[in-house]
Coordinates of C-alpha atoms in Angstrom, one line a residue:
M1 CA -36.4 96.8 -64.0
M2 CA -36.6 93.2 -62.9
A3 CA -38.7 92.3 -66.0
G4 CA -36.1 94.0 -68.2
V5 CA -33.3 91.9 -66.7
R6 CA -35.1 88.7 -67.1
S7 CA -36.1 89.4 -70.8
G8 CA -32.5 90.2 -71.7
S9 CA -30.9 87.2 -70.0
G10 CA -29.1 84.7 -72.2
A11 CA -27.1 81.6 -71.5
G12 CA -24.0 83.6 -70.8
T13 CA -25.8 85.8 -68.3
G14 CA -27.2 82.8 -66.5
R15 CA -23.8 81.2 -66.2
Q16 CA -22.5 84.6 -64.9
R17 CA -25.3 84.7 -62.3
R18 CA -24.7 81.1 -61.2
G19 CA -21.0 81.9 -60.9
L20 CA -21.7 85.0 -58.7
L21 CA -24.0 82.9 -56.6
R22 CA -21.4 80.2 -56.1
A23 CA -18.9 82.9 -55.2
A24 CA -21.3 84.4 -52.7
V25 CA -21.9 81.0 -51.1
A26 CA -18.2 80.4 -50.9
L27 CA -17.6 83.8 -49.3
L28 CA -20.3 83.2 -46.8
T29 CA -18.9 79.7 -45.9
A30 CA -15.5 81.2 -45.5
L31 CA -16.8 83.9 -43.2
T32 CA -18.8 81.4 -41.2
C33 CA -15.7 79.2 -40.8
C34 CA -13.6 82.2 -39.7
V35 CA -16.3 83.1 -37.1
R36 CA -16.5 79.5 -35.9
W37 CA -12.7 79.4 -35.6
A38 CA -12.6 82.8 -33.8
D39 CA -15.2 81.5 -31.4
G40 CA -13.1 78.5 -30.6
A41 CA -15.8 76.3 -32.1
K42 CA -13.6 74.4 -34.6
A43 CA -14.3 70.7 -34.4
S44 CA -11.5 69.7 -32.0
N45 CA -11.4 66.4 -30.2
I46 CA -11.6 66.4 -26.4
V47 CA -10.3 64.0 -23.8
L48 CA -11.2 64.3 -20.1
I49 CA -9.1 62.1 -17.7
L50 CA -10.6 62.1 -14.2
T51 CA -8.9 60.4 -11.3
D52 CA -10.5 59.5 -8.0
D53 CA -9.4 61.2 -4.8
Q54 CA -6.1 62.6 -6.1
D55 CA -4.8 65.5 -4.0
V56 CA -2.6 68.3 -5.1
Q57 CA -1.6 69.8 -1.8
L58 CA 0.1 66.8 -0.3
G59 CA 2.2 65.6 -3.3
G60 CA -0.4 63.8 -5.2
L61 CA 1.1 64.8 -8.5
T62 CA 4.6 63.7 -7.6
P63 CA 4.3 60.2 -9.3
M64 CA 2.9 61.8 -12.5
K65 CA 6.1 62.6 -14.2
K66 CA 4.9 61.7 -17.7
T67 CA 1.6 63.4 -17.2
K68 CA 3.2 66.7 -16.0
A69 CA 5.5 66.7 -19.1
L70 CA 2.9 65.6 -21.7
I71 CA 0.0 67.7 -20.5
G72 CA 1.1 70.3 -17.9
E73 CA 4.4 71.4 -19.7
A74 CA 2.7 71.1 -23.1
G75 CA -0.1 73.4 -22.0
A76 CA -1.6 75.1 -18.9
T77 CA -1.4 74.1 -15.2
F78 CA -4.0 75.7 -12.9
V79 CA -2.6 76.0 -9.4
N80 CA -6.0 77.1 -7.9
A81 CA -8.4 74.5 -9.2
F82 CA -11.2 73.5 -6.7
T83 CA -14.0 71.1 -6.4
V84 CA -17.3 72.6 -5.2
S85 CA -17.9 69.6 -3.0
P86 CA -15.2 67.3 -1.7
L87 CA -16.8 64.0 -2.2
C88 CA -17.1 61.7 -5.2
C89 CA -20.7 61.6 -6.2
P90 CA -21.7 65.3 -5.7
S91 CA -18.4 66.4 -7.3
R92 CA -18.8 64.1 -10.4
S93 CA -22.4 65.3 -10.7
S94 CA -21.1 68.9 -10.8
I95 CA -18.5 68.0 -13.4
L96 CA -21.2 66.4 -15.6
T97 CA -23.7 69.2 -15.3
G98 CA -21.7 72.3 -14.6
R99 CA -23.9 73.0 -11.6
Y100 CA -23.4 73.5 -7.9
P101 CA -24.8 70.6 -5.7
H102 CA -27.7 72.8 -4.5
N103 CA -28.9 72.9 -8.1
H104 CA -28.3 69.3 -9.2
E105 CA -29.3 68.1 -5.7
V106 CA -26.8 65.3 -5.4
R107 CA -25.8 65.7 -1.7
N108 CA -23.6 62.7 -1.0
N109 CA -22.7 59.2 -2.1
S110 CA -25.9 57.5 -1.1
L111 CA -29.0 56.8 -3.1
S112 CA -31.1 58.8 -0.6
G113 CA -28.6 61.6 -1.2
N114 CA -29.6 61.4 -4.9
C115 CA -26.4 59.7 -6.1
S116 CA -27.4 58.2 -9.5
S117 CA -31.0 58.1 -8.2
P118 CA -34.1 58.1 -10.5
V119 CA -34.5 61.8 -9.7
W120 CA -31.0 62.5 -10.9
Q121 CA -31.5 60.4 -14.0
K122 CA -34.8 62.2 -15.0
G123 CA -33.5 65.6 -14.3
P124 CA -29.8 66.7 -14.3
E125 CA -28.4 63.7 -16.0
S126 CA -30.6 64.3 -19.0
E127 CA -29.0 67.8 -19.4
A128 CA -25.4 66.8 -18.7
F129 CA -22.8 68.0 -21.2
P130 CA -22.4 64.8 -23.2
V131 CA -26.0 65.3 -24.4
Y132 CA -24.9 68.6 -26.0
L133 CA -21.8 67.1 -27.5
G134 CA -23.9 64.5 -29.2
K135 CA -25.9 67.4 -30.8
Q136 CA -22.6 68.8 -32.1
K137 CA -22.0 65.4 -33.9
Y138 CA -19.3 64.3 -31.4
Q139 CA -18.7 60.6 -31.0
T140 CA -18.7 60.1 -27.3
F141 CA -16.9 57.4 -25.2
F142 CA -17.0 56.7 -21.4
A143 CA -14.9 54.2 -19.4
G144 CA -14.4 53.8 -15.7
K145 CA -16.1 55.0 -12.6
Y146 CA -19.3 57.0 -13.2
L147 CA -21.3 57.6 -10.0
N148 CA -21.0 55.6 -6.7
Q149 CA -24.5 54.2 -6.9
Y150 CA -24.5 53.6 -10.6
G151 CA -25.6 50.0 -11.6
K152 CA -27.6 49.4 -8.4
K153 CA -31.0 47.8 -9.0
E154 CA -32.7 50.8 -7.3
A155 CA -30.9 53.0 -9.8
G156 CA -32.0 51.2 -12.9
G157 CA -29.2 48.5 -12.9
V158 CA -26.5 48.3 -15.5
E159 CA -29.1 48.5 -18.2
H160 CA -29.3 52.2 -17.7
V161 CA -27.0 54.0 -20.1
P162 CA -27.1 57.8 -19.5
P163 CA -28.0 59.9 -22.6
G164 CA -25.3 61.3 -24.8
W165 CA -22.9 58.4 -24.7
D166 CA -22.2 56.4 -27.9
Q167 CA -19.8 53.9 -26.2
W168 CA -20.4 53.1 -22.5
H169 CA -18.0 51.0 -20.3
A170 CA -19.1 52.1 -16.8
L171 CA -18.2 50.5 -13.4
A172 CA -21.1 49.4 -11.3
G173 CA -20.6 51.0 -7.9
N174 CA -17.5 52.5 -6.3
S175 CA -13.8 52.2 -7.3
Q176 CA -12.3 48.7 -7.7
Y177 CA -9.3 47.4 -9.5
Y178 CA -10.3 43.7 -9.7
N179 CA -13.5 41.7 -9.3
Y180 CA -16.0 44.2 -10.5
T181 CA -18.9 44.5 -12.9
L182 CA -19.1 46.8 -15.9
S183 CA -22.1 48.0 -17.9
V184 CA -20.9 47.7 -21.5
N185 CA -23.5 49.6 -23.5
G186 CA -26.2 48.4 -21.0
K187 CA -25.1 44.8 -20.8
E188 CA -23.5 43.2 -17.7
E189 CA -19.8 42.2 -18.0
K190 CA -18.1 40.6 -15.0
H191 CA -14.4 40.8 -14.4
G192 CA -12.1 38.8 -12.1
D193 CA -8.6 39.1 -10.8
S194 CA -6.3 38.6 -13.8
Y195 CA -3.9 41.5 -14.2
Q196 CA -3.7 41.2 -18.0
E197 CA -7.5 41.0 -18.5
D198 CA -9.1 42.8 -15.6
Y199 CA -6.9 45.5 -14.0
L200 CA -9.4 48.4 -14.4
T201 CA -7.0 51.3 -15.1
D202 CA -5.4 49.3 -18.0
L203 CA -8.8 48.1 -19.2
I204 CA -10.0 51.7 -19.5
L205 CA -6.9 52.6 -21.6
N206 CA -7.3 49.5 -23.8
Q207 CA -11.0 50.2 -24.5
S208 CA -10.2 53.9 -25.3
L209 CA -7.5 52.8 -27.8
R210 CA -10.1 50.4 -29.4
F211 CA -12.5 53.3 -29.7
L212 CA -9.9 55.5 -31.4
D213 CA -9.2 52.7 -33.9
D214 CA -12.9 52.3 -34.7
H215 CA -14.2 55.9 -34.6
S216 CA -15.3 57.8 -37.7
P217 CA -12.6 60.3 -38.8
Q218 CA -15.5 62.4 -40.3
H219 CA -16.6 63.5 -36.8
P220 CA -14.7 64.8 -33.7
F221 CA -14.6 62.6 -30.6
F222 CA -15.0 63.1 -26.8
M223 CA -13.5 60.6 -24.4
M224 CA -13.9 60.5 -20.6
L225 CA -11.5 58.2 -18.9
S226 CA -12.4 57.9 -15.2
T227 CA -9.8 55.8 -13.3
P228 CA -10.2 54.1 -10.0
A229 CA -6.8 55.4 -8.9
P230 CA -5.8 56.5 -6.4
H231 CA -9.0 55.6 -4.5
S232 CA -9.1 52.8 -2.0
P233 CA -8.5 49.8 -2.0
W234 CA -5.2 51.1 -3.5
T235 CA -4.4 48.0 -5.5
A236 CA -1.4 48.8 -7.6
A237 CA -0.4 46.9 -10.8
P238 CA 2.0 44.0 -10.0
Q239 CA 5.0 45.8 -11.4
Y240 CA 4.5 48.8 -9.2
Q241 CA 3.8 47.2 -5.8
K242 CA 7.3 47.8 -4.4
E243 CA 7.7 51.4 -5.5
F244 CA 8.0 54.3 -3.0
G245 CA 9.0 51.9 -0.2
N246 CA 10.6 54.6 1.9
V247 CA 7.9 57.3 1.3
Q248 CA 5.9 58.6 4.2
A249 CA 3.0 61.0 4.2
P250 CA 4.2 64.6 4.6
R251 CA 4.8 65.7 8.2
D252 CA 4.6 69.4 7.7
G253 CA 1.8 72.0 7.8
S254 CA -1.3 70.8 9.7
F255 CA -0.1 67.2 10.0
D256 CA -1.1 65.7 13.4
K257 CA -2.1 69.1 14.7
L258 CA -4.9 69.5 17.1
G259 CA -8.1 70.9 15.4
K260 CA -8.3 73.9 17.7
D261 CA -11.2 76.3 17.4
K262 CA -12.7 74.1 14.6
H263 CA -15.9 72.3 14.1
W264 CA -16.4 69.5 16.7
L265 CA -15.6 66.8 14.2
L266 CA -12.1 68.2 14.0
R267 CA -11.8 68.3 17.7
Q268 CA -12.5 64.5 18.3
P269 CA -9.4 62.9 16.8
V270 CA -6.7 61.8 19.2
S271 CA -3.7 64.1 18.9
P272 CA -0.9 63.1 18.6
M273 CA -2.0 60.1 16.6
P274 CA -1.0 56.7 17.9
N275 CA 1.6 54.7 16.0
S276 CA -1.0 52.3 14.6
T277 CA -2.7 55.2 12.9
L278 CA 0.6 56.6 11.5
T279 CA 1.5 53.2 10.1
F280 CA -2.0 52.9 8.5
L281 CA -1.9 56.3 6.8
D282 CA 1.7 56.0 5.6
N283 CA 0.8 52.7 4.0
A284 CA -2.2 54.3 2.3
Y285 CA -0.1 57.2 1.1
R286 CA 2.4 54.9 -0.6
R287 CA -0.2 52.6 -2.1
R288 CA -2.0 55.6 -3.5
W289 CA 1.1 56.7 -5.3
Q290 CA 1.7 53.2 -6.6
T291 CA -1.8 53.1 -8.3
L292 CA -1.1 56.4 -10.0
L293 CA 1.9 55.0 -11.9
S294 CA -0.6 53.1 -14.1
V295 CA -2.5 56.3 -14.7
D296 CA 0.8 58.0 -15.7
D297 CA 1.4 55.1 -18.2
M298 CA -2.2 55.6 -19.5
V299 CA -1.5 59.3 -20.3
E300 CA 1.7 58.5 -22.1
T301 CA 0.2 55.7 -24.2
L302 CA -2.8 57.9 -25.1
V303 CA -0.7 60.8 -26.1
K304 CA 1.4 58.6 -28.3
K305 CA -1.7 57.1 -29.9
L306 CA -3.1 60.5 -30.7
D307 CA 0.2 61.6 -32.1
G308 CA 0.4 58.6 -34.3
M309 CA -3.1 59.3 -35.6
K310 CA -2.1 62.9 -36.4
E311 CA -4.8 64.0 -34.0
L312 CA -2.7 65.3 -31.0
D313 CA -2.5 68.9 -32.2
N314 CA -6.3 69.0 -32.7
T315 CA -7.2 67.5 -29.3
Y316 CA -7.8 69.1 -25.9
I317 CA -6.7 66.9 -23.1
F318 CA -7.9 67.7 -19.6
Y319 CA -6.5 66.0 -16.5
T320 CA -8.1 66.5 -13.1
S321 CA -9.6 64.8 -10.0
D322 CA -13.0 64.8 -8.4
N323 CA -11.7 65.9 -5.0
G324 CA -8.5 66.1 -2.9
Y325 CA -7.5 64.0 0.1
H326 CA -5.9 64.1 3.5
T327 CA -3.5 61.7 5.3
G328 CA -3.1 62.9 8.9
Q329 CA -3.9 66.6 8.6
F330 CA -5.5 67.8 11.9
S331 CA -5.0 64.2 13.1
L332 CA -7.7 62.9 10.7
P333 CA -6.2 59.6 9.3
I334 CA -7.4 59.3 5.7
D335 CA -10.4 60.7 3.8
K336 CA -11.8 63.9 2.1
R337 CA -15.1 65.6 3.0
Q338 CA -13.6 68.5 4.9
L339 CA -13.5 72.2 3.9
Y340 CA -9.7 72.6 4.0
E341 CA -7.4 73.1 1.0
F342 CA -6.1 69.6 1.1
D343 CA -9.6 68.3 0.4
I344 CA -11.1 70.9 -1.9
K345 CA -8.0 71.7 -4.1
V346 CA -7.6 69.4 -7.2
P347 CA -5.0 69.0 -9.9
L348 CA -5.9 70.5 -13.3
M349 CA -3.8 70.5 -16.4
V350 CA -4.9 71.1 -20.0
R351 CA -3.2 71.0 -23.4
G352 CA -4.7 71.7 -26.8
P353 CA -5.2 74.0 -29.8
G354 CA -4.4 77.6 -28.9
I355 CA -3.0 76.8 -25.5
K356 CA 0.7 77.9 -25.2
P357 CA 3.0 75.5 -23.4
N358 CA 4.4 75.9 -19.9
Q359 CA 1.7 78.2 -18.6
T360 CA 1.0 78.4 -14.8
L361 CA -2.3 80.1 -14.2
Q362 CA -3.3 81.6 -10.9
A363 CA -7.0 82.5 -11.4
P364 CA -9.4 80.2 -9.6
V365 CA -11.2 77.5 -11.7
L366 CA -13.9 75.2 -10.4
N367 CA -15.0 71.7 -11.5
I368 CA -18.4 73.2 -12.5
D369 CA -16.4 75.1 -15.1
L370 CA -15.4 71.9 -16.9
A371 CA -18.7 71.3 -18.6
P372 CA -19.1 74.8 -20.0
T373 CA -15.4 74.8 -21.1
I374 CA -15.9 71.5 -23.0
M375 CA -19.1 72.7 -24.5
D376 CA -17.5 76.0 -25.5
I377 CA -14.7 74.1 -27.3
S378 CA -17.4 71.9 -29.1
G379 CA -19.2 75.0 -30.4
V380 CA -22.3 75.0 -28.1
N381 CA -23.8 78.4 -27.5
L382 CA -23.3 78.7 -23.7
S383 CA -26.2 81.2 -23.3
S384 CA -28.5 78.3 -24.3
V385 CA -27.5 75.9 -21.5
N386 CA -28.3 75.8 -17.8
V387 CA -24.9 75.9 -16.0
D388 CA -23.6 77.7 -12.9
G389 CA -20.0 77.5 -14.1
Q390 CA -18.2 79.4 -16.8
S391 CA -15.8 78.5 -19.6
F392 CA -12.1 79.0 -18.8
L393 CA -11.1 78.7 -22.4
A394 CA -10.2 82.4 -22.3
Q395 CA -7.8 81.9 -19.5
M396 CA -5.7 79.2 -21.2
A397 CA -6.2 80.3 -24.8
P398 CA -6.8 84.1 -24.7
S399 CA -6.4 84.3 -28.5
L400 CA -9.6 82.3 -28.9
R401 CA -11.8 84.0 -26.2
N402 CA -12.4 87.0 -24.0
G403 CA -13.5 86.2 -20.5
T404 CA -13.7 87.3 -16.9
V405 CA -12.3 85.7 -13.7
R406 CA -14.5 85.1 -10.7
P407 CA -13.2 86.6 -7.4
F408 CA -15.1 84.2 -5.1
F409 CA -17.1 81.0 -5.2
L410 CA -19.0 78.4 -3.2
V411 CA -18.0 75.1 -1.6
E412 CA -20.8 73.1 -0.1
Y413 CA -21.2 69.7 1.5
T414 CA -23.9 67.6 3.2
G415 CA -22.6 65.2 5.8
E416 CA -23.4 61.5 6.0
G417 CA -23.9 59.5 9.2
H418 CA -25.5 56.3 10.4
P419 CA -28.7 56.4 12.5
T420 CA -27.3 53.8 14.9
S421 CA -23.9 53.5 16.6
D422 CA -21.0 51.9 14.9
P423 CA -20.6 48.4 16.6
A424 CA -16.8 48.8 16.3
C425 CA -17.0 52.2 18.1
P426 CA -19.9 52.0 20.5
K427 CA -18.8 55.0 22.6
L428 CA -19.2 57.4 19.8
G429 CA -23.0 57.2 19.4
P430 CA -25.2 57.6 16.3
G431 CA -25.0 60.1 13.5
L432 CA -21.4 59.4 12.5
S433 CA -19.6 57.6 9.7
E434 CA -16.2 56.7 8.3
C435 CA -14.9 55.9 11.8
F436 CA -11.5 54.3 11.1
P437 CA -8.9 53.6 12.3
D438 CA -8.9 53.8 16.1
C439 CA -12.5 55.1 16.0
V440 CA -11.7 58.5 14.6
C441 CA -14.7 59.6 12.5
E442 CA -14.3 61.5 9.2
D443 CA -17.9 62.4 8.7
A444 CA -21.3 63.1 10.5
Y445 CA -24.8 64.3 9.7
N446 CA -23.8 67.7 11.0
N447 CA -20.6 67.9 9.1
T448 CA -22.8 70.0 6.8
Y449 CA -21.3 73.3 5.7
A450 CA -21.1 76.0 3.1
C451 CA -18.1 78.2 2.4
V452 CA -17.4 81.3 0.4
R453 CA -13.8 81.2 -0.8
T454 CA -12.4 84.6 -1.9
L455 CA -9.3 84.5 -4.1
D456 CA -8.7 87.6 -6.2
G457 CA -5.0 88.4 -6.0
Q458 CA -5.4 90.7 -3.0
T459 CA -7.6 88.7 -0.7
N460 CA -7.2 85.0 0.1
M461 CA -9.9 84.1 2.6
Q462 CA -12.4 81.4 3.5
Y463 CA -15.6 81.9 5.4
C464 CA -17.6 78.7 6.4
E465 CA -20.9 78.2 8.2
F466 CA -22.0 74.8 9.6
A467 CA -25.6 73.7 9.8
D468 CA -25.5 72.4 13.3
S469 CA -26.7 73.2 16.8
E470 CA -23.7 75.4 17.4
S471 CA -24.1 77.3 14.1
F472 CA -20.3 77.0 14.1
V473 CA -18.3 79.4 11.9
E474 CA -14.7 79.1 10.6
V475 CA -12.7 81.9 9.0
Y476 CA -9.2 81.7 7.6
N477 CA -6.8 84.1 6.1
L478 CA -4.8 81.8 3.8
A479 CA -2.4 84.6 2.8
A480 CA -1.0 84.6 6.3
D481 CA -2.0 81.1 7.4
P482 CA -1.9 78.7 4.3
Y483 CA -2.4 75.6 6.5
Q484 CA -5.5 77.0 8.1
L485 CA -4.3 76.5 11.6
E486 CA -6.0 79.5 13.1
N487 CA -9.7 80.2 13.0
I488 CA -9.7 84.0 13.0
L489 CA -13.5 84.5 13.5
K490 CA -13.1 86.6 16.6
K491 CA -10.3 88.7 15.1
V492 CA -12.0 89.8 11.9
D493 CA -13.7 93.1 11.4
P494 CA -17.5 92.5 11.8
S495 CA -18.2 94.3 8.5
V496 CA -16.0 91.8 6.7
L497 CA -17.9 88.9 8.3
Q498 CA -21.2 90.5 7.3
T499 CA -20.0 90.9 3.7
M500 CA -18.9 87.2 3.6
N501 CA -22.1 86.1 5.1
Q502 CA -24.2 88.0 2.6
R503 CA -22.2 86.5 -0.3
L504 CA -22.6 83.1 1.1
I505 CA -26.4 83.5 1.4
K506 CA -26.6 84.6 -2.3
L507 CA -24.3 81.8 -3.5
Q508 CA -26.3 79.1 -1.7
S509 CA -29.4 80.1 -3.6
C510 CA -27.8 81.1 -6.9
V511 CA -28.8 79.6 -10.2
G512 CA -27.1 80.0 -13.6
D513 CA -25.9 83.5 -14.3
S514 CA -26.5 84.6 -10.7
C515 CA -23.8 82.2 -9.6
R516 CA -21.3 84.0 -11.8
N517 CA -22.3 87.6 -11.1
I518 CA -22.5 88.3 -7.4
S519 CA -20.9 91.4 -6.0

């Protein structure tokens, strides 16, 4: 049969066969495109805006009028977004890798705690989501704060540029607004105190605009803009330094309440707080809001730029923070690092293709879900990557994805302390840190805990165990007690406690799929 066909073939038959072949290829290409579009893998641009220490429980989004309109109202607002560790470096490491701290092994903000350490660089950093975006032909851009110990000599200096980034403008060390050093594609760039040239929030924006002007339109782009705001030292732009002059930190909820039946660190603050502490925290609260006005301007300018480029409708924009914050809750002056809602809840708003406007979504989302969601959008096969989180594209764009919602999750933290006493607070002894003002300490070696947080529409509970000599346990029913004023450990049915304990044990050792599928 085949020989007969060949012997009878003429020029017309060859053209016909080639035409059929071209038609088959075209059909296959069309089907592939349809599958890629149905899978949400169309080459959309992605922008991740990450603030530093921005709470959501205590009014942290109040200054963000433009951001709420341009991202939240134009897309989805997640009202139950959480960090899996309420501290900068472990949280940011979770964002980059999609993994819980017990898997990326960044425990705190110190080099010894693996923050930007050589061990981090050789392991988790080499598998962070920008590496996968590069494989998907994304042009990648980073500007701002990376990890707290980044740029230190012991961490490879500013010469170290993490894999996956085409353009790299990273702050050496912790958040600053002036007088800092950047790594610009591995070369040191020092900045001074000129507002026009050096104010870091504005510099991040200006560099991102330059990247957009220079990028190749043939390929999609990913930008991560990591602002110093509203982290200390809370240096606002000159035009905003008089804003919110009459604003005070909120006085409701757990503000200036004694930490009764809580871990010893919550029992050590003076309550009620002295006037000097109240003045200090109110000033911090106002200045934090002032710094955020420049971030709000950044979002507006960026959205206008994308719109002018005709790229806005094909760009996902994520807005979130690495952790929450407190100002006077349970008489703790200012910081994060605690297991309570004000420290572990974060803002999260997303707009982009397939996301209907004005959505308010209740299902819990974690910062370890950002990496798989971004990779999902870019077309990465998530079954091929090592992540503990899950894509939440299905929640905000159900037309593009099917997905499931987790009923509970893990929050874990490893405390930091100093081996010797703080000279300013000699009565407190060793093992403590962040002791300010009035010698109230915000952290300690044994402020080390793990919590299972259950939030499934019917149950809203938190169960936490401390790694200390007391083996202290805190349990809260947030449906009845949203401010976590009462530790109900002694009132809860022992069988419920046993279930929570078993879930916590499993979560603390989970890896990958086992973090998402625990009964």
